[in-house]
Short mmCIF file of C-alpha atoms in Angstrom, two decimals:
data_model
loop_
_atom_site.label_atom_id
_atom_site.label_comp_id
_atom_site.label_asym_id
_atom_site.label_seq_id
_atom_site.Cartn_x
_atom_site.Cartn_y
_atom_site.Cartn_z
CA UNK A 24 7.88 9.50 -13.11
CA UNK A 25 8.41 11.58 -10.07
CA UNK A 26 11.53 10.79 -8.48
CA UNK A 27 12.84 12.68 -5.38
CA UNK A 28 15.97 14.78 -5.34
CA UNK A 29 17.60 12.28 -2.95
CA UNK A 30 17.97 8.44 -3.96
CA UNK A 31 15.59 6.37 -2.00
CA UNK A 32 16.03 2.30 -1.70
CA UNK A 33 14.62 -0.50 0.30
CA UNK A 34 16.93 -0.01 3.13
CA UNK A 35 15.71 3.27 3.67
CA UNK A 36 11.90 2.12 3.36
CA UNK A 37 12.61 0.02 6.01
CA UNK A 38 14.41 2.32 8.25
CA UNK A 39 11.37 4.45 7.82
CA UNK A 40 8.81 2.20 8.98
CA UNK A 41 10.79 0.87 11.81
CA UNK A 42 11.72 3.98 13.51
CA UNK A 43 8.16 5.41 13.02
CA UNK A 44 6.47 2.28 14.08
CA UNK A 45 4.79 3.78 17.44
CA UNK A 46 3.79 6.77 15.43
CA UNK A 47 2.11 4.60 12.64
CA UNK A 48 0.24 2.58 15.12
CA UNK A 49 -0.82 5.91 17.35
CA UNK A 50 -2.01 8.00 14.47
CA UNK A 51 -3.61 5.57 12.24
CA UNK A 52 -3.62 2.09 13.67
CA UNK A 53 -2.73 -1.60 12.37
CA UNK A 54 -4.00 -0.79 8.65
CA UNK A 55 -1.15 1.30 7.16
CA UNK A 56 -3.13 2.64 4.27
CA UNK A 57 -6.19 5.09 3.29
CA UNK A 58 -9.52 4.55 4.65
CA UNK A 59 -12.23 4.42 1.99
CA UNK A 60 -15.39 6.19 2.51
CA UNK A 61 -18.75 5.79 0.58
CA UNK A 62 -21.26 7.59 2.66
CA UNK A 63 -18.68 9.97 4.60
CA UNK A 64 -20.50 8.61 7.85
CA UNK A 65 -18.20 5.73 8.48
CA UNK A 66 -15.66 5.82 11.32
CA UNK A 67 -11.98 5.99 10.13
CA UNK A 68 -11.62 2.01 11.31
CA UNK A 69 -14.66 1.25 9.06
CA UNK A 70 -13.23 3.29 6.21
CA UNK A 71 -9.95 1.36 6.42
CA UNK A 72 -11.61 -2.33 6.21
CA UNK A 73 -13.98 -0.87 3.66
CA UNK A 74 -10.79 -0.65 1.54
CA UNK A 75 -9.73 -3.70 2.43
CA UNK A 76 -13.32 -5.42 1.51
CA UNK A 77 -13.29 -3.61 -1.78
CA UNK A 78 -10.05 -5.26 -2.85
CA UNK A 79 -11.35 -8.53 -1.92
CA UNK A 80 -14.41 -7.71 -3.98
CA UNK A 81 -12.34 -6.56 -6.88
CA UNK A 82 -10.28 -9.80 -6.58
CA UNK A 83 -13.40 -12.00 -6.48
CA UNK A 84 -12.04 -14.18 -3.88
CA UNK A 85 -12.94 -17.92 -3.45
CA UNK A 86 -12.53 -19.75 -0.05
CA UNK A 87 -9.04 -21.99 -0.38
CA UNK A 88 -7.25 -19.71 -2.80
CA UNK A 89 -3.74 -19.12 -2.29
CA UNK A 90 -3.08 -15.26 -2.15
CA UNK A 91 -0.18 -12.77 -1.99
CA UNK A 92 -0.09 -9.63 0.11
CA UNK A 93 2.81 -7.46 -1.56
CA UNK A 94 4.03 -4.76 1.38
CA UNK A 95 1.56 -6.22 3.90
CA UNK A 96 2.66 -4.00 6.68
CA UNK A 97 1.36 -5.21 9.99
CA UNK A 98 -0.73 -8.13 8.28
CA UNK A 99 -4.05 -6.47 9.03
CA UNK A 100 -5.15 -6.77 5.56
CA UNK A 101 -4.20 -10.40 5.32
CA UNK A 102 -5.87 -11.16 8.54
CA UNK A 103 -9.05 -9.68 7.61
CA UNK A 104 -9.34 -11.31 4.26
CA UNK A 105 -8.04 -14.43 5.75
CA UNK A 106 -10.95 -14.54 8.33
CA UNK A 107 -13.74 -13.14 5.71
CA UNK A 108 -12.82 -14.75 2.82
CA UNK A 109 -11.59 -17.98 4.14
CA UNK A 110 -8.59 -17.69 1.97
CA UNK A 111 -4.50 -18.43 2.73
CA UNK A 112 -2.00 -15.45 2.59
CA UNK A 113 1.69 -14.86 2.49
CA UNK A 114 2.62 -11.63 3.27
CA UNK A 115 5.89 -9.70 2.54
CA UNK A 116 7.04 -6.51 4.30
CA UNK A 117 10.29 -4.77 4.32
CA UNK A 118 9.94 -3.63 8.06
CA UNK A 119 11.16 -6.10 11.04
CA UNK A 120 8.96 -3.83 13.44
CA UNK A 121 5.78 -4.75 11.35
CA UNK A 122 6.91 -8.55 10.99
CA UNK A 123 7.26 -8.72 14.65
CA UNK A 124 3.81 -7.43 15.33
CA UNK A 125 2.23 -9.61 12.59
CA UNK A 126 4.17 -12.40 14.42
CA UNK A 127 2.57 -11.56 17.71
CA UNK A 128 -0.92 -11.41 16.21
CA UNK A 129 -1.26 -14.80 14.57
CA UNK A 130 -4.42 -15.84 12.78
CA UNK A 131 -4.82 -19.44 10.39
CA UNK A 132 -3.65 -19.25 7.01
CA UNK A 133 -1.79 -16.13 7.26
CA UNK A 134 2.03 -16.18 7.00
CA UNK A 135 4.20 -12.81 7.08
CA UNK A 136 7.60 -12.92 5.95
CA UNK A 137 10.43 -10.21 6.59
CA UNK A 138 11.57 -10.06 2.88
CA UNK A 139 11.85 -7.87 -0.21
CA UNK A 140 9.17 -8.63 -2.84
CA UNK A 141 11.51 -7.92 -5.28
CA UNK A 142 13.63 -11.17 -4.29
CA UNK A 143 10.41 -13.12 -3.18
CA UNK A 144 11.33 -16.72 -3.62
CA UNK A 145 8.07 -17.86 -4.65
CA UNK A 146 7.76 -20.28 -7.29
CA UNK A 147 5.94 -19.69 -10.56
CA UNK A 148 2.18 -19.77 -10.83
CA UNK A 149 2.08 -20.51 -7.22
CA UNK A 150 -0.78 -18.32 -6.21
CA UNK A 151 -4.37 -17.60 -7.37
CA UNK A 152 -4.72 -13.67 -6.28
CA UNK A 153 -2.45 -10.96 -5.34
CA UNK A 154 -2.79 -7.31 -3.84
CA UNK A 155 -0.72 -4.37 -3.11
CA UNK A 156 -2.30 -1.58 -1.17
CA UNK A 157 -0.11 1.54 -1.25
CA UNK A 158 3.39 -0.52 -1.34
CA UNK A 159 4.06 -0.44 -4.87
CA UNK A 160 5.09 3.25 -4.42
CA UNK A 161 7.91 2.04 -2.22
CA UNK A 162 9.36 -0.18 -4.69
CA UNK A 163 12.71 0.75 -6.20
CA UNK A 164 11.90 -1.31 -9.63
CA UNK A 165 8.51 -0.82 -10.14
CA UNK A 166 8.55 -3.03 -13.87
CA UNK A 167 10.09 -5.47 -11.99
CA UNK A 168 7.20 -5.43 -9.11
CA UNK A 169 4.45 -6.11 -11.73
CA UNK A 170 6.56 -8.68 -13.41
CA UNK A 171 7.28 -10.67 -10.17
CA UNK A 172 3.43 -10.57 -9.71
CA UNK A 173 2.85 -12.02 -13.06
CA UNK A 174 5.32 -14.66 -12.50
CA UNK A 175 3.77 -15.83 -9.02
CA UNK A 176 0.35 -15.48 -10.36
CA UNK A 177 -1.33 -18.58 -11.80
CA UNK A 178 -3.14 -18.21 -15.09
CA UNK A 179 -6.73 -16.74 -14.70
CA UNK A 180 -5.13 -14.89 -11.44
CA UNK A 181 -6.30 -11.29 -10.41
CA UNK A 182 -3.79 -8.65 -9.25
CA UNK A 183 -5.25 -5.25 -7.58
CA UNK A 184 -3.15 -2.42 -6.70
CA UNK A 185 -4.13 0.52 -4.71
CA UNK A 186 -1.48 3.47 -5.38
CA UNK A 187 -0.61 6.79 -5.02
CA UNK A 188 -0.46 8.42 -8.57
CA UNK A 189 0.95 11.55 -9.80
CA UNK A 190 -1.18 14.06 -11.54
CA UNK A 191 -0.44 13.41 -15.52
CA UNK A 192 1.57 16.54 -16.93
CA UNK A 193 1.62 18.15 -13.00
CA UNK A 194 2.87 21.56 -13.15
CA UNK A 195 5.91 22.58 -12.20
CA UNK A 196 5.20 23.91 -8.74
CA UNK A 197 3.19 20.77 -7.85
CA UNK A 198 6.01 18.89 -8.77
CA UNK A 199 8.65 20.94 -7.00
CA UNK A 200 6.53 21.95 -3.63
CA UNK A 201 4.30 18.76 -3.26
CA UNK A 202 4.83 15.29 -5.46
CA UNK A 203 8.94 15.33 -5.17
CA UNK A 204 8.79 16.39 -1.36
CA UNK A 205 6.26 13.69 -0.81
CA UNK A 206 8.23 11.21 -2.28
CA UNK A 207 11.51 12.30 -0.52
CA UNK A 208 9.84 12.73 2.81
CA UNK A 209 8.08 9.50 2.68
CA UNK A 210 10.76 7.22 1.22
CA UNK A 211 9.07 6.76 -2.08
CA UNK A 212 11.70 6.01 -4.82
CA UNK A 213 9.35 7.54 -7.42
CA UNK A 214 5.50 8.12 -7.93
CA UNK A 215 4.07 7.31 -11.19
CA UNK A 216 1.13 8.37 -13.00
CA UNK A 217 -2.17 5.93 -14.13
CA UNK A 218 -0.55 5.99 -17.78
CA UNK A 219 2.67 4.90 -16.44
CA UNK A 220 1.51 2.07 -13.88
CA UNK A 221 -0.94 0.73 -16.86
CA UNK A 222 2.18 0.73 -19.42
CA UNK A 223 4.20 -1.37 -16.82
CA UNK A 224 1.42 -3.95 -15.82
CA UNK A 225 0.73 -4.45 -19.57
CA UNK A 226 4.65 -4.70 -20.41
CA UNK A 227 4.38 -7.39 -17.64
CA UNK A 228 1.78 -9.42 -19.68
CA UNK A 229 -1.12 -7.96 -17.38
CA UNK A 230 -4.53 -6.99 -18.80
CA UNK A 231 -6.16 -3.96 -17.34
CA UNK A 232 -9.48 -5.14 -16.21
CA UNK A 233 -10.65 -2.11 -14.34
CA UNK A 234 -9.33 1.35 -12.81
CA UNK A 235 -10.87 3.63 -10.38
CA UNK A 236 -9.87 7.09 -9.46
CA UNK A 237 -11.25 7.03 -5.61
CA UNK A 238 -9.12 10.24 -4.37
CA UNK A 239 -12.24 12.15 -3.39
CA UNK A 240 -13.26 9.27 -1.06
CA UNK A 241 -9.76 8.61 0.43
CA UNK A 242 -8.47 11.99 0.98
CA UNK A 243 -9.77 12.79 4.26
CA UNK A 244 -7.41 10.22 5.52
CA UNK A 245 -4.98 12.87 5.89
CA UNK A 246 -6.76 15.49 7.98
CA UNK A 247 -7.97 12.98 10.11
CA UNK A 248 -4.29 11.77 10.59
CA UNK A 249 -2.97 15.44 10.90
CA UNK A 250 -5.40 16.06 13.80
CA UNK A 251 -4.72 12.92 15.97
CA UNK A 252 -0.93 13.63 15.31
CA UNK A 253 -1.08 16.98 16.60
CA UNK A 254 -2.99 15.60 19.97
CA UNK A 255 -0.55 12.85 20.32
CA UNK A 256 2.39 15.34 20.10
CA UNK A 257 0.63 17.54 22.77
CA UNK A 258 -0.32 14.83 25.16
CA UNK A 259 2.29 11.95 24.81
CA UNK A 260 6.06 12.46 25.85
CA UNK A 261 7.23 9.48 23.54
CA UNK A 262 5.43 10.74 20.40
CA UNK A 263 7.15 14.21 20.72
CA UNK A 264 10.61 12.59 20.93
CA UNK A 265 10.19 10.58 17.88
CA UNK A 266 8.61 13.24 16.19
CA UNK A 267 11.32 15.78 16.73
CA UNK A 268 14.22 13.36 17.20
CA UNK A 269 13.71 10.64 14.96
CA UNK A 270 15.87 10.53 11.50
CA UNK A 271 12.81 9.93 9.65
CA UNK A 272 11.05 13.15 11.54
CA UNK A 273 10.76 14.99 8.06
CA UNK A 274 7.73 12.78 7.17
CA UNK A 275 5.59 15.00 9.44
CA UNK A 276 6.12 17.62 6.98
CA UNK A 277 4.28 15.52 4.49
CA UNK A 278 0.96 15.75 6.42
CA UNK A 279 -0.02 19.12 4.90
CA UNK A 280 1.38 18.35 1.47
CA UNK A 281 -0.54 15.49 1.35
CA UNK A 282 -3.87 17.40 2.21
CA UNK A 283 -2.75 19.99 -0.47
CA UNK A 284 -1.88 17.41 -3.31
CA UNK A 285 -5.29 16.15 -3.08
CA UNK A 286 -6.94 19.22 -2.86
CA UNK A 287 -4.99 20.60 -5.95
CA UNK A 288 -5.19 17.41 -7.91
CA UNK A 289 -1.37 17.09 -7.77
CA UNK A 290 -2.01 13.76 -6.49
CA UNK A 291 -4.60 10.94 -7.05
CA UNK A 292 -5.54 7.48 -5.42
CA UNK A 293 -5.95 4.81 -7.67
CA UNK A 294 -7.34 1.28 -7.71
CA UNK A 295 -6.06 -1.03 -10.71
CA UNK A 296 -7.62 -4.35 -11.10
CA UNK A 297 -5.38 -6.48 -13.46
CA UNK A 298 -5.79 -10.05 -14.85
CA UNK A 299 -3.13 -12.56 -16.02
CA UNK A 300 -4.40 -14.39 -19.20
CA UNK A 301 -6.21 -17.98 -18.52
CA UNK A 302 -4.80 -20.90 -20.29
CA UNK A 303 -7.16 -22.29 -23.26
CA UNK A 304 -9.83 -19.74 -21.41
CA UNK A 305 -10.36 -21.98 -18.57
CA UNK A 306 -12.17 -20.18 -15.73
CA UNK A 307 -10.33 -19.70 -12.62
CA UNK A 308 -11.25 -22.62 -10.07
CA UNK A 309 -10.93 -21.89 -6.20
CA UNK A 310 -7.85 -23.51 -4.68
CA UNK A 311 -6.20 -24.48 -8.03
CA UNK A 312 -2.87 -23.79 -7.41
CA UNK A 313 -0.61 -24.47 -4.10
CA UNK A 314 0.96 -21.62 -2.21
CA UNK A 315 4.74 -22.14 -1.92
CA UNK A 316 7.09 -21.21 0.88
CA UNK A 317 9.78 -18.52 -0.28
CA UNK A 318 13.07 -20.26 -0.84
#
């Protein structure tokens, strides 16, 4: 597990996203995650929505199911899947700015909470499916992240995790100059490897149904973001003010690091599909469990 030399916690994560909120939306939009390219001809907007569709497909979502979006950002993934898959979604974010944005863009069957997933308040077996798109990296206690998902899911439930992953046995220079600084600058308490994620998932009680490394299909996200940021810095005074004066301005340094981390193989992007065991081998049924409000 890669751990930054300056400890990060949930408060630091929330402050990062709250302060840099205008830059995130200016540079990448409502979906605060990578795009997924199949042909290379997709627009960035199509690519980010393609990643969401991939998550929905791997979850095998069915109309009426109760779902959890862990680290939901602005709620865009929750809104997209609620509309396209006819599911009910409860989302959790640490960022007040993201929660305010989600509240200002409501859709039926989507409920966003400003709350730490590690203290989510949901009842046992209250959801059919869950996903975490690039939020596990921000979890202080990753084993508990998986354990809470397992607890909240009903038997037969699926959990898809899209994660930034460290190269297994990464060399010293990659850790010192790429992975550790990426964690520190991006407010990641730690970055795990594929093997570490699978071990934590299995320890929580999940079976590993599938894993895919899609690093090559998502890597162009960062050159696009870098170009957009440079353009915004040149033409927009408010972006310059934030990028140069913000407490979290150090994140700008991660753009070239992330590009290099993908190109050198120091960092990978993995999609895990996990399953909670069914009771008596019974198949999962749509709408089989009732979503509960956080206490």
